[in-house]
Amino acid sequence: MHLGVSLEPLGAGATGERFLDVAATAERLGFNSVLMSSHLLAGSAGSAMDPVVLLSAVAGHTTRVRLVTSVLVLPYYHPVVLANQLSSLDVLSGGRFVLGVGVGWHAEEFAAVGVPVERRGARTDEHLSVLTALWSGRPVTRTGTFGSLTGARIGVTPTTPGGPPLWIGGHSDAALRRAARFGAGWHGSGVTPDTMPEIRRRLAAEAQAHGRTLADLDLSTVSFLVPPGFEGEPPGPALGGPRPSVASVVDDLGRLGEAGITLCALWMPVPADRMADAMAWVADEVRPQLG
C-alpha cells in the first residue's frame, strides 16, 4: 500500500511557505502523493486553498510526489477552461497530476457559482465527457450546456497520454457507476476494512456492466489519523481507533490493503507547525511495517 498526505488540514490560514514546506517534506519522507480538497466559501465545510493553484505551486517545489485533487467539485467549473488548466498542470508537473473529482453537495456554494445543485450529477458526467474528449488529442465536435466545440483541439497537450488519470469520488450508486464509466480509479473517504468489501462488490458489478473489471481501477481512500502524542480532532473515525498506537494503525492500514485499497491518504488534523513531525512518525514507525 502507498501512503499519501492531505494538505487540507493545514487550513486556509496557513502561509504559502507552510504548504510548500509540508509538500516538500512529504516527498523527502517518501510519501507517494500530496492531496488537496476543494471548498469555495468559508463555513461548516471548512476552507481550502484552491487545489489547482496550490498543486501548481507544489509542482514547482517537488520532483517525484504525485499531485491529487481530493476532490475537485467538477460541476463548479467550465470544462473547456478546466481541461486546458489541468493539461498545463500535468505538463508543469511532468505527468504527476491525478484529477480526483466529485459532484459536490454544498448548496450555498452551488448557488454562489450559479449552478443548480439538482443538476450536479448530469453536469459532472457531461464535463467528464468533454475533458476526456479534449485530452484524447482528436478533434472534438459537440454541443452541450457548456457551449459548443467544432473540430476543436485542446490548447495544451497533457504530458500523460489521454490526460491525467481520473479518480471518481463518492460512495453512491451514481458515483460508482461514474467510476466504472470514466475512471482510472475510485476515491473514497472514511472507508473501513468492514465497509470496503461491499464497495468492492458494487464497483465490480458496475465495472462488468461497462465492459471492464475491478482490476482496471485503482482504489484509494482518505483516512483520518492523529498520531499518539499529537493533539487534534478528526472529523470522523480515525485509523487506530480513539487511542492509536503503531500496532493499531498498522493493523487498520493492513486490513484496508487486504480489502483492496492501494493508496491511503492521511488526513491529519494536527497543528500546522507539527505536521512535519506527524509525517515523520508515520514514515519512521508505520510505513516500515506495511507490506
Coordinates of C-alpha atoms in Angstrom, one line a residue:
M1 CA 0.0 0.0 0.0
H2 CA 1.1 3.5 -0.8
L3 CA 0.6 6.4 1.6
G4 CA -0.3 10.0 0.8
V5 CA -0.8 13.2 2.8
S6 CA -3.7 15.6 2.6
L7 CA -2.7 19.3 2.7
E8 CA -6.2 20.3 3.7
P9 CA -5.8 20.1 7.5
L10 CA -3.2 22.9 7.3
G11 CA -6.2 25.3 6.8
A12 CA -6.7 28.3 4.5
G13 CA -4.9 30.4 7.1
A14 CA -1.6 28.7 6.7
T15 CA 1.1 30.5 4.8
G16 CA 2.1 29.6 1.3
E17 CA 5.5 28.7 2.6
R18 CA 4.0 26.3 5.1
F19 CA 2.0 24.4 2.4
L20 CA 5.1 24.1 0.2
D21 CA 7.3 23.0 3.1
V22 CA 4.9 20.3 4.1
A23 CA 4.6 19.1 0.5
A24 CA 8.4 19.0 0.1
T25 CA 8.8 17.2 3.4
A26 CA 6.2 14.6 2.3
E27 CA 8.3 14.0 -0.8
R28 CA 11.5 13.8 1.2
L29 CA 10.0 11.3 3.6
G30 CA 8.9 9.0 0.8
F31 CA 5.1 9.6 0.7
N32 CA 3.5 8.7 -2.7
S33 CA 1.2 11.7 -3.0
V34 CA 0.0 15.0 -1.7
L35 CA -3.7 15.8 -2.0
M36 CA -5.9 18.9 -1.7
S37 CA -9.6 19.3 -1.4
S38 CA -11.9 21.9 -2.9
H39 CA -14.0 24.5 -1.0
L40 CA -15.0 27.9 -2.3
L41 CA -16.6 29.5 0.8
A42 CA -15.8 29.6 4.5
G43 CA -18.3 27.7 6.6
S44 CA -19.1 24.4 8.2
A45 CA -17.4 22.5 5.3
G46 CA -14.1 24.3 6.1
S47 CA -12.0 26.5 3.9
A48 CA -9.3 25.5 1.5
M49 CA -6.7 26.8 -0.9
D50 CA -7.7 26.4 -4.5
P51 CA -6.4 22.9 -5.3
V52 CA -5.3 23.7 -8.9
V53 CA -3.4 26.8 -7.9
L54 CA -1.8 25.1 -4.8
L55 CA -0.8 21.9 -6.6
S56 CA 0.7 24.0 -9.4
A57 CA 2.9 25.7 -6.8
V58 CA 3.7 22.3 -5.3
A59 CA 4.7 21.0 -8.7
G60 CA 7.5 23.6 -8.8
H61 CA 8.8 22.6 -5.4
T62 CA 8.8 18.9 -5.8
T63 CA 10.1 16.4 -8.4
R64 CA 8.5 13.0 -7.6
V65 CA 5.4 13.1 -5.5
R66 CA 2.0 12.8 -7.2
L67 CA -0.4 15.7 -7.0
V68 CA -4.0 14.8 -6.5
T69 CA -7.2 16.8 -6.2
S70 CA -9.2 15.1 -3.4
V71 CA -11.7 16.1 -4.7
L72 CA -12.3 18.8 -7.2
V73 CA -16.1 19.7 -7.3
L74 CA -16.3 19.3 -11.1
P75 CA -19.8 21.0 -11.7
Y76 CA -18.4 24.3 -10.4
Y77 CA -16.1 24.7 -13.4
H78 CA -16.3 25.3 -17.2
P79 CA -14.9 22.0 -18.7
V80 CA -13.1 23.6 -21.6
V81 CA -11.3 26.1 -19.4
L82 CA -10.6 23.4 -16.9
A83 CA -9.3 21.0 -19.5
N84 CA -6.6 23.5 -20.6
Q85 CA -5.7 24.4 -17.0
L86 CA -5.3 20.8 -15.9
S87 CA -3.3 19.9 -19.1
S88 CA -1.0 22.8 -18.1
L89 CA -0.6 21.4 -14.6
D90 CA 0.1 18.0 -16.0
V91 CA 2.9 19.5 -18.2
L92 CA 4.3 21.6 -15.4
S93 CA 4.4 18.6 -13.1
G94 CA 5.9 16.2 -15.6
G95 CA 2.8 14.0 -15.7
R96 CA 2.4 13.7 -11.9
F97 CA -1.1 15.1 -11.7
V98 CA -4.2 13.0 -10.8
L99 CA -7.7 14.5 -11.1
G100 CA -9.9 13.3 -8.4
V101 CA -13.5 14.7 -8.9
G102 CA -16.8 14.6 -7.1
V103 CA -20.2 16.1 -7.7
G104 CA -20.3 18.2 -4.5
W105 CA -23.1 18.8 -2.1
H106 CA -22.8 22.3 -0.6
A107 CA -25.9 24.2 -1.7
E108 CA -24.5 27.6 -0.8
E109 CA -21.5 27.1 -3.0
F110 CA -23.6 25.9 -5.9
A111 CA -25.8 29.0 -5.5
A112 CA -22.7 31.2 -5.4
V113 CA -21.5 29.9 -8.8
G114 CA -24.9 29.9 -10.4
V115 CA -25.1 26.1 -10.9
P116 CA -28.3 24.2 -10.0
V117 CA -27.4 21.7 -7.3
E118 CA -30.0 19.3 -8.6
R119 CA -28.1 19.1 -11.9
R120 CA -24.7 18.4 -10.4
G121 CA -24.7 14.7 -11.4
A122 CA -25.6 15.3 -15.1
R123 CA -23.2 18.3 -15.3
T124 CA -20.4 16.1 -13.9
D125 CA -21.0 13.4 -16.5
E126 CA -21.0 16.0 -19.3
H127 CA -17.9 17.6 -18.0
L128 CA -16.0 14.3 -17.8
S129 CA -17.0 13.5 -21.4
V130 CA -15.7 16.9 -22.5
L131 CA -12.4 16.5 -20.6
T132 CA -11.7 13.1 -21.9
A133 CA -12.6 14.0 -25.5
L134 CA -10.3 17.1 -25.5
W135 CA -7.5 15.1 -23.9
S136 CA -7.7 12.4 -26.5
G137 CA -5.8 14.5 -29.0
R138 CA -8.5 14.1 -31.6
P139 CA -10.7 17.0 -32.9
V140 CA -13.8 17.4 -30.8
T141 CA -17.2 18.4 -32.1
R142 CA -20.1 18.5 -29.6
T143 CA -22.7 20.8 -28.2
G144 CA -23.9 20.9 -24.6
T145 CA -24.8 23.1 -21.7
F146 CA -21.1 24.3 -21.6
G147 CA -21.3 25.7 -25.2
S148 CA -20.2 24.2 -28.4
L149 CA -17.0 22.8 -30.0
T150 CA -16.4 22.3 -33.7
G151 CA -13.3 20.4 -34.7
A152 CA -11.6 21.8 -31.6
R153 CA -8.3 20.6 -30.1
I154 CA -7.0 21.4 -26.6
G155 CA -4.6 24.3 -26.5
V156 CA -2.1 22.5 -24.2
T157 CA -1.5 18.8 -24.8
P158 CA -1.1 16.9 -21.5
T159 CA 2.1 15.1 -20.8
T160 CA 0.1 12.0 -19.7
P161 CA -1.3 10.3 -22.8
G162 CA -5.1 10.6 -22.8
G163 CA -4.8 13.2 -20.0
P164 CA -4.4 13.0 -16.2
P165 CA -5.9 9.8 -14.6
L166 CA -9.4 10.4 -13.4
W167 CA -10.3 9.2 -9.9
I168 CA -14.0 9.4 -9.2
G169 CA -15.0 10.2 -5.6
G170 CA -18.1 9.2 -3.8
H171 CA -19.9 6.2 -2.3
S172 CA -23.4 6.5 -4.0
D173 CA -24.5 4.1 -6.8
A174 CA -24.2 7.0 -9.3
A175 CA -20.6 7.7 -8.1
L176 CA -19.6 4.0 -8.5
R177 CA -21.3 3.9 -11.9
R178 CA -19.3 7.0 -12.9
A179 CA -16.1 5.5 -11.8
A180 CA -16.7 2.4 -13.9
R181 CA -17.6 4.5 -16.9
F182 CA -14.9 7.2 -16.8
G183 CA -12.4 6.4 -14.1
A184 CA -8.9 5.1 -13.8
G185 CA -9.7 4.8 -10.1
W186 CA -12.2 5.2 -7.4
H187 CA -11.5 7.6 -4.5
G188 CA -13.3 7.2 -1.1
S189 CA -13.3 8.9 2.2
G190 CA -13.5 7.4 5.6
V191 CA -13.9 3.8 4.4
T192 CA -13.1 1.0 6.8
P193 CA -12.0 -2.6 6.4
D194 CA -15.5 -3.6 7.2
T195 CA -17.2 -1.4 4.7
M196 CA -14.8 -1.7 1.8
P197 CA -15.8 -5.3 0.7
E198 CA -19.3 -4.2 -0.1
I199 CA -18.0 -1.2 -2.1
R200 CA -15.7 -3.5 -4.0
R201 CA -18.7 -5.8 -4.8
R202 CA -20.7 -2.9 -6.1
L203 CA -17.8 -1.5 -8.1
A204 CA -17.1 -4.9 -9.6
A205 CA -20.7 -5.1 -10.8
E206 CA -20.6 -1.6 -12.3
A207 CA -17.3 -2.3 -14.0
Q208 CA -18.7 -5.5 -15.5
A209 CA -21.7 -3.6 -16.8
H210 CA -19.3 -1.2 -18.6
G211 CA -17.2 -4.0 -20.1
R212 CA -14.4 -3.6 -17.5
T213 CA -13.1 -5.4 -14.5
L214 CA -12.3 -4.2 -11.0
A215 CA -8.6 -4.7 -11.8
D216 CA -8.9 -1.8 -14.2
L217 CA -9.5 0.6 -11.3
D218 CA -7.1 1.9 -8.6
L219 CA -8.8 2.0 -5.2
S220 CA -7.9 4.8 -2.8
T221 CA -9.3 6.5 0.2
V222 CA -8.7 9.4 2.6
S223 CA -8.4 8.3 6.2
F224 CA -8.2 10.4 9.4
L225 CA -5.2 10.0 11.7
V226 CA -4.0 11.7 14.9
P227 CA -0.7 10.1 15.8
P228 CA -0.1 9.3 19.5
G229 CA 1.3 12.3 21.4
F230 CA -0.3 14.8 19.0
E231 CA -3.4 17.0 19.5
G232 CA -6.2 17.1 17.0
E233 CA -9.8 16.3 16.5
P234 CA -10.5 14.1 13.5
P235 CA -13.9 14.7 11.8
G236 CA -14.7 11.0 11.7
P237 CA -13.5 7.6 12.9
A238 CA -9.7 7.6 12.8
L239 CA -7.1 5.0 11.9
G240 CA -6.0 3.1 15.0
G241 CA -9.1 4.0 17.0
P242 CA -9.5 6.6 19.7
R243 CA -6.2 5.7 21.3
P244 CA -4.0 4.9 18.3
S245 CA -0.7 3.1 18.6
V246 CA 1.8 1.9 16.0
A247 CA 0.3 -1.5 16.1
S248 CA -3.3 -0.4 15.8
V249 CA -2.6 2.0 12.9
V250 CA -0.6 -0.7 11.1
D251 CA -3.4 -3.2 11.6
D252 CA -6.1 -0.9 10.2
L253 CA -3.9 0.0 7.2
G254 CA -3.1 -3.6 6.6
R255 CA -6.8 -4.6 6.6
L256 CA -7.6 -1.7 4.2
G257 CA -4.9 -3.1 1.9
E258 CA -6.4 -6.6 2.2
A259 CA -9.7 -5.0 1.2
G260 CA -8.2 -3.7 -2.0
I261 CA -7.1 -0.1 -1.1
T262 CA -3.8 0.7 -2.9
L263 CA -3.4 4.3 -1.7
C264 CA -4.4 5.6 1.7
A265 CA -4.2 9.4 2.0
L266 CA -3.7 10.5 5.6
W267 CA -5.8 13.5 6.8
M268 CA -4.0 14.6 10.0
P269 CA -5.7 17.5 11.9
V270 CA -2.6 18.3 13.9
P271 CA -1.3 21.9 14.4
A272 CA 0.4 23.1 11.3
D273 CA 3.7 23.5 12.9
R274 CA 3.7 19.8 13.9
M275 CA 2.6 18.4 10.6
A276 CA 6.2 17.5 9.6
D277 CA 6.6 15.7 12.9
A278 CA 3.4 13.7 12.3
M279 CA 4.5 12.7 8.9
A280 CA 7.9 11.7 10.2
W281 CA 6.2 9.4 12.8
V282 CA 4.3 7.7 10.0
A283 CA 7.4 7.3 7.9
D284 CA 9.6 6.0 10.7
E285 CA 7.1 3.9 12.7
V286 CA 4.3 2.8 10.5
R287 CA 5.4 2.5 6.9
P288 CA 8.3 0.1 7.5
Q289 CA 5.7 -2.4 8.9
L290 CA 3.4 -2.3 5.9
G291 CA 3.6 -4.9 3.2

